[in-house]
Each structure stands twice: as structure tokens, then as C-alpha cells.
């Protein structure tokens, strides 16, 4: 979304083809590693959670457990991005972008469910059951054992009763509209086209918007998650003579590394919601993770 931390300012890392040093980009990536490490210290895992639900507290739709579990999963995803950031050339930027996309999905689902946990966590489970039923039906068509009849009936009943989640963009938009009223700096994707030249922060009336990030991270990450022309042609370069090409990763080419610089930012937006939902960590501590790392 063009921001470089929970307080804003731009930090898209442009692709460079100098064939020489990437010192400036590397400086920003090193700063993101510091940010990640500081964010990791704000929530220590494993978390010890006491729940009130009875008789089965480990039910899939128990938000008291789902919320911290989703936070842990997102933290693990950020840790994987951080590990890739330190891989020497030839790097794995596209893999990092796929991980960023996964991290973004955690943040959106966490923020969307938290709008109305009693209702939305059940839609979240129902969506999972819907897809598990599809897998079961396809296995049966292959002559394999699907879900037991009683289990499939339970899943179908649950989906019918609670309904499925809306699509990712709609969840992100719904989360924006809700949390922008409760969290300072949380913006909303504009409902109509904005004047050319207006900053993204002004257009979304905030420092970040999950729906805006849907464009840059979820849709952008899709190109790297799949074998698209956009992603594959990053691996095709000129050969040593006319009419020849080199297929692979060129260690001399500085690819776009914004997955590494965006990852701690995206995770921090989840922590802002977590403060509202779980009571931790403090927003001031999250913001402090970005101090002195510009």
C-alpha cells in the first residue's frame, strides 16, 4: 500500500538492473530483519490460553482459541519470510512474495472474524467444511473412500446453518470499515476513483487499508503463486550471443524485494487488531519496533 511501517511513508523497492551492488535495497531489507525480531518479542509463544467454552473447549469455532492460534500461525509465516530474506543470491523473491500473500490472508481473516466472532468464526469453519466436502466428493469419483456419511452430513448441515465467508476482497473491505472506526490510522479503500496524483494515504484516509493491500499483495502475489507469464519471464534473460537465452536466476540482477520490507508492516496491522481482540500487544510497542530502522 506504499507505506513503510505503521506510521506511513513510502518504501516500495524498485527493480534495479544495474548488475552491480544492491546496497541500498539490502539496507532496507536489513532494517526489516530488525523490525521482525522486535515484533517477535512482543508476543511470546507458546501462549497459555484459558477458555470458558464447555463442554468441548477445543471446538473449531471457539474464537478464544482460534484467535491466538491464528496469531501464532501468522508469526510463523513472518519468520519464514525473514529466513528467506537472508538467503544469498540467487535469492527466492517469488517464494517470499507467496509467503507474504499467505501472511496477508491471516491478517484479513483475523480482522474480519473479529468484527463479530460469534457469527464470523462459524462462517470461517463452514467455508473449510465446504471445501473438505468438495475434496471428499472428488475422491469418491476416483473410486476412493470419502468422508464417512455421518461426518459429511454434519458438515453439510453446518454449512447450511452458518453460511460461508464472503470473498477475500469483501472480507478485507468489511474489516477496513469496521476497524477504521476503532483504530487510528486504519483506512478504507475509496468507493470511487480518486484524482490522479493523490497519495494512497489520502485516498484511503489512513496509513493502511487491508482492501488496498489486497491489490498489491494478494493479487500481486497471485502472479508469483502461479506459473504466470509475469513470474516466469523474471527467469528469462539474454544469453551470451544473439538468439540465445539464459533461464534461471541472475544473481547480478536486483529483483523486487518488497516482500521482505512489507512483511513486518502487514504483521503489525494484525497486532493492532490483536490489541483490541486479545488485549496485547500495546500499539506503542508495535510502533516502537519500527523506530530507528528507516
C-alpha positions as CSV (number, residue, x, y, z in Angstrom):
1,X,0.0,0.0,0.0
2,X,3.0,2.3,-0.3
3,X,3.7,2.6,3.5
4,X,6.8,1.7,5.3
5,X,5.6,0.9,8.8
6,X,2.5,1.7,10.9
7,X,3.3,5.4,10.7
8,X,3.4,5.7,6.9
9,X,5.9,7.0,4.3
10,X,6.7,5.2,1.1
11,X,9.0,2.2,0.7
12,X,8.4,0.3,-2.5
13,X,11.7,-1.2,-3.6
14,X,12.0,-0.7,-7.3
15,X,13.6,-3.3,-9.5
16,X,17.2,-2.5,-10.4
17,X,19.1,-4.0,-13.3
18,X,22.5,-2.4,-12.6
19,X,24.4,-5.7,-12.4
20,X,26.3,-4.2,-9.6
21,X,25.6,-3.5,-5.9
22,X,22.2,-3.7,-4.2
23,X,23.5,-2.0,-1.1
24,X,20.5,0.4,-0.8
25,X,17.9,-2.3,-1.1
26,X,19.9,-4.5,1.2
27,X,20.0,-1.8,3.8
28,X,16.2,-1.7,3.8
29,X,16.0,-5.5,4.0
30,X,18.3,-5.5,6.9
31,X,16.1,-2.9,8.6
32,X,13.1,-5.2,8.1
33,X,15.0,-8.1,9.8
34,X,15.4,-5.8,12.9
35,X,11.7,-5.0,12.7
36,X,10.8,-8.6,12.6
37,X,12.9,-9.5,15.5
38,X,11.4,-6.7,17.6
39,X,7.9,-7.8,16.7
40,X,8.6,-11.4,17.6
41,X,9.5,-10.3,21.1
42,X,6.1,-8.7,21.6
43,X,4.1,-11.9,21.8
44,X,5.9,-15.0,23.2
45,X,4.9,-18.4,22.1
46,X,3.7,-20.9,23.2
47,X,0.7,-19.0,24.6
48,X,-1.1,-20.5,27.6
49,X,-4.8,-19.9,27.0
50,X,-7.7,-20.5,29.4
51,X,-11.1,-20.8,27.7
52,X,-14.6,-20.6,29.0
53,X,-16.4,-22.8,26.4
54,X,-17.9,-26.0,27.6
55,X,-18.3,-29.0,27.1
56,X,-15.8,-29.0,24.2
57,X,-13.3,-26.1,24.5
58,X,-11.2,-27.3,21.6
59,X,-14.1,-26.8,19.1
60,X,-13.1,-25.5,15.7
61,X,-15.3,-22.4,16.1
62,X,-14.0,-21.4,19.6
63,X,-12.7,-17.9,18.9
64,X,-10.9,-17.9,22.2
65,X,-8.5,-20.5,20.8
66,X,-8.7,-19.6,17.1
67,X,-7.6,-16.0,17.6
68,X,-4.3,-16.8,19.4
69,X,-3.7,-19.8,17.1
70,X,-4.1,-17.6,14.0
71,X,-1.7,-15.0,15.5
72,X,0.8,-17.8,16.1
73,X,0.4,-19.1,12.5
74,X,0.9,-15.5,11.2
75,X,4.0,-15.1,13.3
76,X,5.4,-18.4,11.9
77,X,4.8,-17.1,8.4
78,X,6.6,-13.9,9.1
79,X,9.5,-15.9,10.5
80,X,9.7,-17.9,7.2
81,X,9.8,-14.6,5.2
82,X,12.6,-13.4,7.5
83,X,14.6,-16.6,6.9
84,X,14.3,-16.2,3.1
85,X,15.5,-12.6,3.4
86,X,18.9,-13.8,4.5
87,X,19.4,-16.3,1.6
88,X,22.3,-15.2,-0.5
89,X,22.0,-14.6,-4.2
90,X,20.4,-16.2,-6.2
91,X,17.5,-15.3,-3.9
92,X,14.0,-16.6,-3.8
93,X,12.0,-13.4,-4.0
94,X,8.9,-15.0,-5.6
95,X,8.7,-17.6,-2.8
96,X,8.9,-14.7,-0.3
97,X,6.0,-13.0,-2.1
98,X,3.9,-16.2,-1.8
99,X,4.6,-16.2,1.9
100,X,3.6,-12.5,2.2
101,X,0.3,-13.4,0.4
102,X,-0.3,-16.1,3.0
103,X,0.5,-13.8,5.8
104,X,-1.9,-11.2,4.4
105,X,-4.7,-13.8,4.4
106,X,-4.1,-14.5,8.1
107,X,-4.4,-10.8,8.8
108,X,-7.6,-10.3,6.8
109,X,-9.3,-13.4,8.3
110,X,-8.3,-12.4,11.8
111,X,-9.6,-8.8,11.4
112,X,-12.8,-10.0,9.6
113,X,-13.7,-12.7,12.1
114,X,-13.1,-10.3,15.0
115,X,-15.8,-8.0,13.8
116,X,-18.4,-10.4,15.0
117,X,-16.7,-13.6,16.3
118,X,-19.8,-15.5,17.3
119,X,-21.1,-15.3,13.7
120,X,-18.0,-15.0,11.6
121,X,-15.9,-17.7,13.1
122,X,-18.6,-20.2,12.2
123,X,-18.7,-19.0,8.6
124,X,-14.9,-19.4,8.6
125,X,-15.3,-23.1,9.8
126,X,-18.2,-23.6,7.3
127,X,-16.0,-22.4,4.5
128,X,-13.4,-25.1,5.5
129,X,-16.1,-27.8,5.7
130,X,-17.4,-26.8,2.2
131,X,-14.0,-27.3,0.6
132,X,-13.5,-30.6,2.6
133,X,-16.8,-31.8,1.2
134,X,-15.6,-31.0,-2.3
135,X,-12.4,-32.9,-1.8
136,X,-14.4,-35.9,-0.5
137,X,-16.8,-35.9,-3.5
138,X,-13.9,-35.8,-5.9
139,X,-12.2,-38.7,-4.1
140,X,-15.4,-40.7,-4.4
141,X,-15.5,-40.0,-8.1
142,X,-12.0,-41.6,-8.3
143,X,-13.3,-44.7,-6.5
144,X,-11.7,-43.8,-3.2
145,X,-13.1,-43.5,0.2
146,X,-14.6,-40.1,1.0
147,X,-15.8,-38.7,4.3
148,X,-17.9,-41.1,6.4
149,X,-21.6,-40.5,5.7
150,X,-22.3,-39.2,9.2
151,X,-19.4,-36.8,9.0
152,X,-20.4,-35.5,5.6
153,X,-23.9,-35.0,6.8
154,X,-22.7,-33.0,9.8
155,X,-20.5,-30.8,7.5
156,X,-23.4,-30.2,5.1
157,X,-25.7,-29.3,8.0
158,X,-23.1,-26.9,9.5
159,X,-22.5,-25.1,6.1
160,X,-26.3,-24.8,5.5
161,X,-26.8,-23.4,9.0
162,X,-24.0,-20.9,9.2
163,X,-23.2,-20.0,5.5
164,X,-19.8,-19.4,4.0
165,X,-17.4,-16.4,4.2
166,X,-17.5,-13.7,1.6
167,X,-14.6,-13.5,-0.8
168,X,-11.2,-12.2,0.3
169,X,-11.7,-8.6,-1.1
170,X,-15.1,-8.3,0.6
171,X,-13.6,-9.5,3.9
172,X,-10.8,-7.0,3.6
173,X,-13.3,-4.2,2.9
174,X,-15.5,-5.2,5.7
175,X,-12.6,-5.3,8.1
176,X,-11.5,-1.8,7.0
177,X,-14.9,-0.3,7.5
178,X,-15.2,-1.7,11.0
179,X,-11.6,-1.2,12.3
180,X,-11.2,2.2,10.8
181,X,-13.7,3.4,13.4
182,X,-11.7,1.9,16.3
183,X,-8.0,2.0,15.3
184,X,-6.4,5.3,14.4
185,X,-4.6,5.1,11.1
186,X,-6.7,2.2,9.7
187,X,-8.0,3.5,6.3
188,X,-10.7,2.4,3.9
189,X,-10.4,1.7,0.2
190,X,-12.1,4.5,-1.7
191,X,-15.6,3.9,-3.0
192,X,-14.9,5.9,-6.2
193,X,-11.9,6.8,-8.3
194,X,-9.6,9.4,-6.8
195,X,-7.9,12.3,-8.6
196,X,-4.6,11.5,-10.3
197,X,-1.6,12.2,-8.2
198,X,-3.3,11.9,-4.9
199,X,-1.3,9.9,-2.3
200,X,-2.5,6.5,-1.4
201,X,-2.7,7.5,2.3
202,X,-5.0,10.4,1.4
203,X,-7.1,8.2,-1.0
204,X,-7.7,5.6,1.7
205,X,-7.9,8.2,4.5
206,X,-5.4,6.3,6.6
207,X,-1.9,4.8,6.8
208,X,-3.0,1.4,5.7
209,X,-6.0,-0.4,4.3
210,X,-6.4,-4.2,4.0
211,X,-8.5,-3.7,0.9
212,X,-5.8,-1.6,-0.7
213,X,-3.2,-4.3,0.3
214,X,-5.4,-6.8,-1.5
215,X,-4.4,-5.2,-4.8
216,X,-0.7,-5.1,-4.1
217,X,-0.2,-8.2,-2.1
218,X,-3.0,-10.7,-2.7
219,X,-3.5,-10.1,-6.4
220,X,0.2,-9.2,-7.0
221,X,1.2,-12.3,-5.0
222,X,-1.0,-14.4,-7.2
223,X,1.3,-13.8,-10.2
224,X,4.1,-15.4,-8.2
225,X,2.0,-18.2,-6.6
226,X,1.1,-19.5,-10.1
227,X,3.3,-20.0,-13.3
228,X,2.2,-16.8,-14.9
229,X,4.0,-15.1,-17.8
230,X,4.8,-12.3,-15.4
231,X,6.5,-14.6,-12.9
232,X,8.2,-16.9,-15.4
233,X,9.7,-14.2,-17.5
234,X,11.6,-13.0,-14.5
235,X,13.8,-16.1,-15.0
236,X,14.5,-15.4,-18.7
237,X,17.5,-13.3,-19.7
238,X,19.7,-12.8,-22.7
239,X,22.3,-15.4,-23.4
240,X,26.0,-15.0,-24.4
241,X,25.2,-14.5,-28.1
242,X,22.3,-13.3,-30.2
243,X,19.3,-15.6,-30.4
244,X,20.2,-17.4,-27.1
245,X,18.7,-17.0,-23.7
246,X,19.6,-17.9,-20.1
247,X,16.8,-19.4,-18.0
248,X,17.4,-19.2,-14.2
249,X,18.0,-16.7,-11.5
250,X,20.5,-14.0,-12.4
251,X,22.5,-13.2,-9.3
252,X,23.6,-9.9,-10.7
253,X,20.0,-8.7,-11.2
254,X,18.4,-6.9,-8.3
255,X,14.8,-8.2,-8.2
256,X,12.0,-6.5,-6.4
257,X,12.4,-7.4,-2.7
258,X,9.4,-5.6,-1.2
259,X,8.0,-8.9,0.3
260,X,10.7,-8.6,2.9
261,X,10.1,-4.9,3.7
262,X,6.3,-5.3,3.6
263,X,6.1,-8.4,5.8
264,X,6.6,-6.8,9.2
265,X,4.2,-4.0,8.2
266,X,1.4,-6.4,7.4
267,X,2.0,-8.4,10.6
268,X,1.9,-5.1,12.6
269,X,-1.6,-4.4,11.3
270,X,-2.7,-7.7,12.7
271,X,-1.1,-6.8,16.0
272,X,-3.1,-3.5,16.1
273,X,-6.3,-5.6,15.8
274,X,-4.9,-8.1,18.3
275,X,-4.7,-5.4,20.9
276,X,-8.4,-4.8,20.5
277,X,-9.2,-8.5,20.5
278,X,-6.8,-10.2,22.8
279,X,-5.6,-7.2,24.8
280,X,-2.0,-7.5,23.6
281,X,0.5,-6.3,22.5
282,X,0.3,-2.5,23.0
283,X,0.2,-0.4,19.9
284,X,3.0,1.8,21.2
285,X,5.3,-1.3,21.4
286,X,4.4,-2.3,17.9
287,X,5.2,1.1,16.6
288,X,8.5,1.2,18.5
289,X,9.6,-1.9,16.6
290,X,10.0,0.4,13.5
291,X,11.9,3.2,15.3
292,X,15.4,3.9,14.1
293,X,15.2,1.4,11.2
294,X,14.3,3.6,8.3
